[in-house]
Amino acid sequence: MKRLKQYVSLSVLLLALSSICKSQSGYQLLKTFHIKSPGGWDYLAIGPDNRLYVSHGTQVNILDKTTGDSVGVIENTTGVHGIAFNKELGRGYTSNGRLNNVTVFDLPTHAVITQINTGQNPDAILFEPYSGKIITCNGRSNDLSVIDPASNKVVATIPVGGKPETAVSNGNGLLYVNVEDKSEVVEVDTKNFTVLHHWSVSPGEEPTGLAFDKTTNRLFAGCGNKLLIVLNALDGTVVEKINIGNGCDGVAFDGQTKTVLASNGEGSLSVITEKSANKFENIATVATRRGARTITVDPSTHLVYLPTAEFEPGDAPNGRPKMIPGTFQVLVMGKK
């Protein structure tokens, strides 16, 4: 996913609107989990063991999802972006961007089993249920690596014509991939591992986060120009465009509550209700913290987890604010 960029500070405005937004959406900050080890971050995920897996520079921190207590670490995952799980095999997988590989680990013990070479700079990673494969989105080689969990080998490489950011599956043989530099979503056949269609997200630009509602066949693409684009996954047509905050790098969908959540690096959470397949209501912009740009939602508790840190004041020359060492944290948001 995208590296942290400098965003226009909206903290005063967001705090002023925070109480109004809470009453509309119900979301508010409930807890903060502090992780003292150094390094940046990207994705985080709830595992099938009900633990929270957090990418963190050269390792993955494993936390008790309720208390935030540390229960383990997966080391030697330099440049780690994402974490995926194969519940049947009891294994986890991390996409290690700077190592150009995937780490396979045992879920019960967290012991590393092996590492598998992939395309260049593997970013997002997922378990694709229809094919039973692990798939990485390789940002530098512009393709997907398809890994067979039984053999721990890459069995297919799928060029997508640009930089793939993240992907979601419909569970029935189709995969949808955000291609950031082409401003499109690519539809992939996971039966034959071939590209079927390229769909524009215009007027959206540079899609990053992506979520999917299997019931309505709607895709939710968070874009770099402060828009959430809703696509019909049956034909790729744009159903709706919704204003969101600046710096969105993650989108999640809570299927039970029919809520789309866009995490914005400016320090806000856009909360959108899916009224029907073609009707959406942006009900709130809730204050989070600057840098909280990625997201995961626990489907069992409906809690929202967002990683971030504290930053030195002032504008950085390269456009990236400097993280204060030892301040990495995970925000836990939900409804009281």
Short mmCIF file of C-alpha atoms in Angstrom, two decimals:
data_model
loop_
_atom_site.label_atom_id
_atom_site.label_comp_id
_atom_site.label_asym_id
_atom_site.label_seq_id
_atom_site.Cartn_x
_atom_site.Cartn_y
_atom_site.Cartn_z
CA MET A 1 0.00 0.00 0.00
CA LYS A 2 0.99 3.64 -0.16
CA ARG A 3 3.71 5.01 2.08
CA LEU A 4 2.66 7.70 4.55
CA LYS A 5 2.40 11.07 2.84
CA GLN A 6 2.00 14.54 4.23
CA TYR A 7 -1.65 15.41 4.55
CA VAL A 8 -3.28 18.76 5.16
CA SER A 9 -3.95 18.97 8.87
CA LEU A 10 -7.66 18.81 9.62
CA SER A 11 -7.38 17.86 13.29
CA VAL A 12 -9.14 20.95 14.69
CA LEU A 13 -12.08 20.61 12.33
CA LEU A 14 -12.35 16.87 12.88
CA LEU A 15 -12.34 17.24 16.65
CA ALA A 16 -14.99 19.95 16.44
CA LEU A 17 -17.22 17.66 14.42
CA SER A 18 -16.36 14.53 16.39
CA SER A 19 -19.28 14.62 18.87
CA ILE A 20 -21.77 15.18 16.04
CA CYS A 21 -20.33 12.31 14.01
CA LYS A 22 -20.35 9.94 16.99
CA SER A 23 -24.05 10.52 17.50
CA GLN A 24 -24.68 9.74 13.84
CA SER A 25 -22.43 6.70 13.42
CA GLY A 26 -21.80 5.52 16.98
CA TYR A 27 -18.09 4.95 16.27
CA GLN A 28 -15.58 6.29 18.77
CA LEU A 29 -12.14 5.47 20.11
CA LEU A 30 -12.40 2.73 22.73
CA LYS A 31 -8.81 1.59 23.27
CA THR A 32 -5.26 2.15 22.08
CA PHE A 33 -2.77 -0.72 21.83
CA HIS A 34 0.85 0.47 22.07
CA ILE A 35 3.66 -1.42 20.32
CA LYS A 36 7.09 -0.11 21.28
CA SER A 37 9.25 -1.79 18.62
CA PRO A 38 10.51 0.43 15.74
CA GLY A 39 9.46 0.46 12.09
CA GLY A 40 6.64 1.49 9.81
CA TRP A 41 3.44 -0.37 9.05
CA ASP A 42 0.86 -1.30 6.47
CA TYR A 43 -1.94 -3.88 6.73
CA LEU A 44 -3.28 -5.62 9.80
CA ALA A 45 -5.66 -8.59 10.04
CA ILE A 46 -7.77 -10.63 12.44
CA GLY A 47 -6.61 -14.24 12.30
CA PRO A 48 -8.78 -17.38 12.58
CA ASP A 49 -7.27 -17.77 16.06
CA ASN A 50 -8.93 -14.46 17.07
CA ARG A 51 -5.59 -12.71 17.35
CA LEU A 52 -4.62 -9.42 15.75
CA TYR A 53 -1.70 -9.57 13.30
CA VAL A 54 -0.01 -6.22 12.66
CA SER A 55 2.62 -5.59 9.97
CA HIS A 56 5.47 -3.59 11.47
CA GLY A 57 8.61 -2.90 9.46
CA THR A 58 10.72 -6.05 9.72
CA GLN A 59 8.27 -8.17 11.67
CA VAL A 60 4.64 -8.98 12.36
CA ASN A 61 3.43 -8.31 15.87
CA ILE A 62 0.74 -10.67 17.17
CA LEU A 63 -1.62 -9.26 19.79
CA ASP A 64 -4.51 -10.42 21.90
CA LYS A 65 -7.29 -8.65 20.01
CA THR A 66 -9.14 -7.78 23.23
CA THR A 67 -6.36 -6.61 25.55
CA GLY A 68 -3.60 -5.67 23.10
CA ASP A 69 -1.12 -7.87 24.98
CA SER A 70 1.74 -9.27 22.88
CA VAL A 71 1.42 -13.00 22.20
CA GLY A 72 4.12 -13.44 19.57
CA VAL A 73 6.25 -12.07 16.76
CA ILE A 74 6.99 -13.28 13.22
CA GLU A 75 10.50 -12.03 12.47
CA ASN A 76 12.53 -11.57 9.27
CA THR A 77 9.64 -10.13 7.25
CA THR A 78 11.46 -7.01 6.04
CA GLY A 79 9.12 -4.57 4.31
CA VAL A 80 6.09 -6.60 5.35
CA HIS A 81 2.78 -5.40 3.94
CA GLY A 82 0.04 -7.94 4.61
CA ILE A 83 -0.99 -11.12 6.38
CA ALA A 84 -3.23 -13.93 5.12
CA PHE A 85 -4.44 -17.21 6.62
CA ASN A 86 -5.26 -20.75 5.54
CA LYS A 87 -7.48 -21.98 8.35
CA GLU A 88 -7.69 -25.55 7.04
CA LEU A 89 -3.90 -25.97 7.05
CA GLY A 90 -3.41 -23.89 10.18
CA ARG A 91 -0.91 -21.62 8.46
CA GLY A 92 -0.32 -17.90 8.08
CA TYR A 93 1.43 -15.98 5.30
CA THR A 94 3.14 -12.59 5.19
CA SER A 95 4.01 -10.58 2.07
CA ASN A 96 7.54 -9.21 2.50
CA GLY A 97 7.97 -6.31 0.08
CA ARG A 98 11.69 -5.74 0.42
CA LEU A 99 12.56 -9.43 0.39
CA ASN A 100 10.34 -10.25 -2.62
CA ASN A 101 8.98 -13.28 -0.84
CA VAL A 102 6.26 -14.70 1.39
CA THR A 103 6.87 -16.12 4.86
CA VAL A 104 4.83 -19.20 5.79
CA PHE A 105 4.28 -19.76 9.51
CA ASP A 106 2.42 -22.17 11.76
CA LEU A 107 -0.64 -20.54 13.33
CA PRO A 108 -0.65 -22.39 16.68
CA THR A 109 3.06 -21.90 17.42
CA HIS A 110 4.01 -18.96 15.11
CA ALA A 111 7.05 -20.97 14.02
CA VAL A 112 8.33 -20.09 10.53
CA ILE A 113 7.98 -22.98 8.10
CA THR A 114 9.54 -21.56 4.93
CA GLN A 115 9.82 -18.55 2.64
CA ILE A 116 8.60 -18.52 -0.97
CA ASN A 117 9.96 -16.24 -3.70
CA THR A 118 7.31 -14.14 -5.48
CA GLY A 119 7.18 -11.26 -7.93
CA GLN A 120 8.78 -7.94 -7.03
CA ASN A 121 7.55 -6.01 -3.98
CA PRO A 122 4.60 -8.19 -2.90
CA ASP A 123 2.07 -5.85 -1.30
CA ALA A 124 -1.41 -7.12 -0.45
CA ILE A 125 -1.87 -10.85 0.15
CA LEU A 126 -4.98 -12.98 0.50
CA PHE A 127 -6.25 -16.54 0.71
CA GLU A 128 -8.52 -17.06 -2.31
CA PRO A 129 -11.17 -19.62 -1.23
CA TYR A 130 -12.37 -20.84 -4.65
CA SER A 131 -8.94 -21.91 -5.87
CA GLY A 132 -7.56 -22.58 -2.40
CA LYS A 133 -4.48 -20.53 -3.31
CA ILE A 134 -2.53 -17.71 -1.67
CA ILE A 135 -2.24 -14.68 -3.96
CA THR A 136 0.09 -11.68 -3.70
CA CYS A 137 -0.23 -8.32 -5.47
CA ASN A 138 3.28 -7.46 -6.69
CA GLY A 139 3.60 -3.69 -6.99
CA ARG A 140 6.90 -3.50 -8.83
CA SER A 141 6.53 -6.38 -11.29
CA ASN A 142 2.88 -5.47 -12.06
CA ASP A 143 1.55 -8.96 -11.56
CA LEU A 144 0.02 -11.46 -9.15
CA SER A 145 1.83 -14.49 -7.76
CA VAL A 146 -0.36 -17.56 -7.17
CA ILE A 147 0.98 -19.88 -4.47
CA ASP A 148 -0.14 -23.47 -3.90
CA PRO A 149 -0.26 -23.94 -0.09
CA ALA A 150 0.17 -27.69 -0.49
CA SER A 151 3.55 -27.40 -2.22
CA ASN A 152 4.56 -23.89 -1.06
CA LYS A 153 5.41 -23.02 -4.66
CA VAL A 154 4.29 -20.34 -7.12
CA VAL A 155 2.14 -22.13 -9.69
CA ALA A 156 1.03 -19.14 -11.79
CA THR A 157 1.92 -15.51 -12.48
CA ILE A 158 -0.81 -13.16 -13.73
CA PRO A 159 0.19 -9.84 -15.37
CA VAL A 160 -2.41 -7.15 -14.63
CA GLY A 161 -1.04 -4.26 -16.71
CA GLY A 162 -0.11 -1.96 -13.84
CA LYS A 163 0.57 -1.70 -10.11
CA PRO A 164 -1.80 -3.94 -8.15
CA GLU A 165 -2.61 -2.54 -4.70
CA THR A 166 -5.04 -4.97 -3.14
CA ALA A 167 -7.54 -7.65 -4.12
CA VAL A 168 -10.79 -9.25 -2.98
CA SER A 169 -12.48 -12.50 -4.01
CA ASN A 170 -16.16 -13.22 -4.61
CA GLY A 171 -15.54 -16.81 -3.50
CA ASN A 172 -16.97 -18.19 -6.74
CA GLY A 173 -14.02 -18.03 -9.11
CA LEU A 174 -13.53 -14.30 -9.59
CA LEU A 175 -10.91 -11.98 -8.11
CA TYR A 176 -11.02 -8.18 -8.25
CA VAL A 177 -7.78 -6.19 -8.13
CA ASN A 178 -7.23 -2.45 -7.67
CA VAL A 179 -4.60 -1.30 -10.19
CA GLU A 180 -3.46 2.00 -8.73
CA ASP A 181 -1.48 3.61 -11.54
CA LYS A 182 -4.13 2.78 -14.17
CA SER A 183 -7.11 3.87 -12.05
CA GLU A 184 -8.95 0.66 -12.72
CA VAL A 185 -10.19 -2.59 -11.24
CA VAL A 186 -9.11 -5.77 -13.00
CA GLU A 187 -11.32 -8.86 -12.94
CA VAL A 188 -9.37 -12.14 -12.79
CA ASP A 189 -10.59 -15.69 -13.43
CA THR A 190 -9.23 -17.87 -10.61
CA LYS A 191 -10.20 -21.04 -12.45
CA ASN A 192 -7.64 -20.43 -15.22
CA PHE A 193 -5.68 -17.55 -13.63
CA THR A 194 -6.30 -15.16 -16.50
CA VAL A 195 -7.47 -11.54 -16.71
CA LEU A 196 -11.05 -11.16 -17.94
CA HIS A 197 -11.74 -7.41 -17.82
CA HIS A 198 -10.24 -3.99 -17.06
CA TRP A 199 -12.78 -1.59 -15.52
CA SER A 200 -12.20 2.13 -15.07
CA VAL A 201 -12.98 3.68 -11.67
CA SER A 202 -13.31 7.19 -13.19
CA PRO A 203 -13.95 9.76 -11.80
CA GLY A 204 -11.92 8.03 -9.07
CA GLU A 205 -8.12 8.11 -9.33
CA GLU A 206 -5.40 5.88 -7.91
CA PRO A 207 -7.54 3.25 -6.12
CA THR A 208 -5.91 1.71 -3.05
CA GLY A 209 -8.27 0.10 -0.52
CA LEU A 210 -10.87 -2.34 -1.83
CA ALA A 211 -13.80 -4.14 -0.20
CA PHE A 212 -16.68 -6.27 -1.47
CA ASP A 213 -20.29 -7.05 -0.58
CA LYS A 214 -21.09 -10.56 -1.82
CA THR A 215 -24.82 -10.07 -1.27
CA THR A 216 -25.21 -7.07 -3.59
CA ASN A 217 -22.15 -7.73 -5.81
CA ARG A 218 -20.77 -4.28 -5.08
CA LEU A 219 -17.10 -3.30 -4.96
CA PHE A 220 -15.93 -0.35 -2.86
CA ALA A 221 -12.70 1.27 -4.09
CA GLY A 222 -11.08 4.00 -2.00
CA CYS A 223 -9.32 6.46 -4.28
CA GLY A 224 -6.53 9.01 -3.94
CA ASN A 225 -8.72 11.94 -5.00
CA LYS A 226 -10.99 11.69 -1.95
CA LEU A 227 -13.65 9.51 -3.56
CA LEU A 228 -15.07 6.09 -2.77
CA ILE A 229 -16.20 4.49 -6.02
CA VAL A 230 -18.91 1.83 -5.92
CA LEU A 231 -18.71 -0.63 -8.83
CA ASN A 232 -21.14 -3.30 -9.98
CA ALA A 233 -18.99 -6.44 -9.85
CA LEU A 234 -21.14 -8.10 -12.52
CA ASP A 235 -20.24 -5.67 -15.31
CA GLY A 236 -17.83 -3.07 -13.91
CA THR A 237 -20.18 -0.10 -14.20
CA VAL A 238 -19.85 2.73 -11.69
CA VAL A 239 -22.89 2.75 -9.41
CA GLU A 240 -22.01 5.65 -7.11
CA LYS A 241 -19.24 8.05 -6.14
CA ILE A 242 -19.02 9.16 -2.51
CA ASN A 243 -16.85 11.85 -0.94
CA ILE A 244 -14.40 10.59 1.69
CA GLY A 245 -11.35 12.00 3.49
CA ASN A 246 -7.85 12.60 2.17
CA GLY A 247 -5.22 9.88 2.10
CA CYS A 248 -7.46 6.80 2.06
CA ASP A 249 -5.38 3.62 1.93
CA GLY A 250 -7.85 1.09 3.26
CA VAL A 251 -11.51 0.18 2.91
CA ALA A 252 -13.44 -2.39 4.95
CA PHE A 253 -17.00 -3.68 4.79
CA ASP A 254 -19.01 -4.94 7.75
CA GLY A 255 -21.50 -7.28 6.13
CA GLN A 256 -23.78 -7.64 9.13
CA THR A 257 -24.26 -3.91 9.69
CA LYS A 258 -24.00 -3.04 5.97
CA THR A 259 -21.35 -0.42 6.71
CA VAL A 260 -18.50 0.67 4.44
CA LEU A 261 -15.51 2.17 6.29
CA ALA A 262 -12.73 4.17 4.62
CA SER A 263 -9.61 4.92 6.68
CA ASN A 264 -8.06 8.26 5.72
CA GLY A 265 -4.47 9.20 6.51
CA GLU A 266 -5.51 12.78 7.31
CA GLY A 267 -6.91 11.39 10.58
CA SER A 268 -10.52 10.45 9.81
CA LEU A 269 -12.81 7.50 9.28
CA SER A 270 -15.53 7.83 6.62
CA VAL A 271 -18.64 5.86 7.63
CA ILE A 272 -21.05 4.94 4.82
CA THR A 273 -24.27 2.93 5.10
CA GLU A 274 -25.33 0.64 2.26
CA LYS A 275 -29.10 1.15 2.07
CA SER A 276 -29.45 -1.07 -1.00
CA ALA A 277 -27.37 -2.20 -3.95
CA ASN A 278 -27.67 1.25 -5.52
CA LYS A 279 -28.23 3.55 -2.56
CA PHE A 280 -25.57 4.70 -0.09
CA GLU A 281 -25.50 7.29 2.67
CA ASN A 282 -22.33 8.93 3.96
CA ILE A 283 -23.43 9.27 7.58
CA ALA A 284 -20.28 10.50 9.34
CA THR A 285 -16.63 11.48 9.27
CA VAL A 286 -15.21 10.41 12.62
CA ALA A 287 -11.90 11.73 13.95
CA THR A 288 -9.14 9.12 14.32
CA ARG A 289 -5.45 10.12 14.31
CA ARG A 290 -3.11 11.32 11.62
CA GLY A 291 -1.52 8.43 9.73
CA ALA A 292 -4.32 5.93 10.44
CA ARG A 293 -4.70 5.02 6.78
CA THR A 294 -5.22 1.22 6.82
CA ILE A 295 -7.98 -0.76 8.47
CA THR A 296 -9.48 -4.09 9.40
CA VAL A 297 -12.87 -4.93 10.90
CA ASP A 298 -13.56 -7.84 13.22
CA PRO A 299 -16.78 -9.43 11.86
CA SER A 300 -17.57 -11.05 15.21
CA THR A 301 -17.33 -7.90 17.36
CA HIS A 302 -17.64 -5.17 14.68
CA LEU A 303 -14.62 -3.43 16.20
CA VAL A 304 -12.40 -1.43 13.85
CA TYR A 305 -8.60 -1.54 14.10
CA LEU A 306 -6.35 1.17 12.61
CA PRO A 307 -2.54 1.36 12.97
CA THR A 308 -0.72 4.69 13.26
CA ALA A 309 1.91 6.54 15.31
CA GLU A 310 2.75 9.99 16.61
CA PHE A 311 4.76 12.37 14.44
CA GLU A 312 7.15 15.23 14.94
CA PRO A 313 5.55 18.66 14.47
CA GLY A 314 6.11 20.71 11.34
CA ASP A 315 6.36 19.90 7.67
CA ALA A 316 8.94 17.38 6.49
CA PRO A 317 11.04 18.41 3.44
CA ASN A 318 10.22 15.19 1.56
CA GLY A 319 6.52 15.40 2.35
CA ARG A 320 6.62 12.58 4.90
CA PRO A 321 6.33 13.52 8.57
CA LYS A 322 8.87 11.84 10.81
CA MET A 323 7.54 9.22 13.18
CA ILE A 324 8.44 9.62 16.86
CA PRO A 325 10.26 6.41 17.89
CA GLY A 326 8.36 4.14 20.23
CA THR A 327 4.91 5.59 19.47
CA PHE A 328 3.52 2.95 17.11
CA GLN A 329 -0.04 2.08 18.10
CA VAL A 330 -3.27 0.46 17.03
CA LEU A 331 -6.52 2.35 17.52
CA VAL A 332 -9.56 0.29 18.46
CA MET A 333 -12.84 1.95 17.48
CA GLY A 334 -16.38 0.80 17.92
CA LYS A 335 -19.79 1.55 19.34
CA LYS A 336 -20.42 1.64 23.09
#
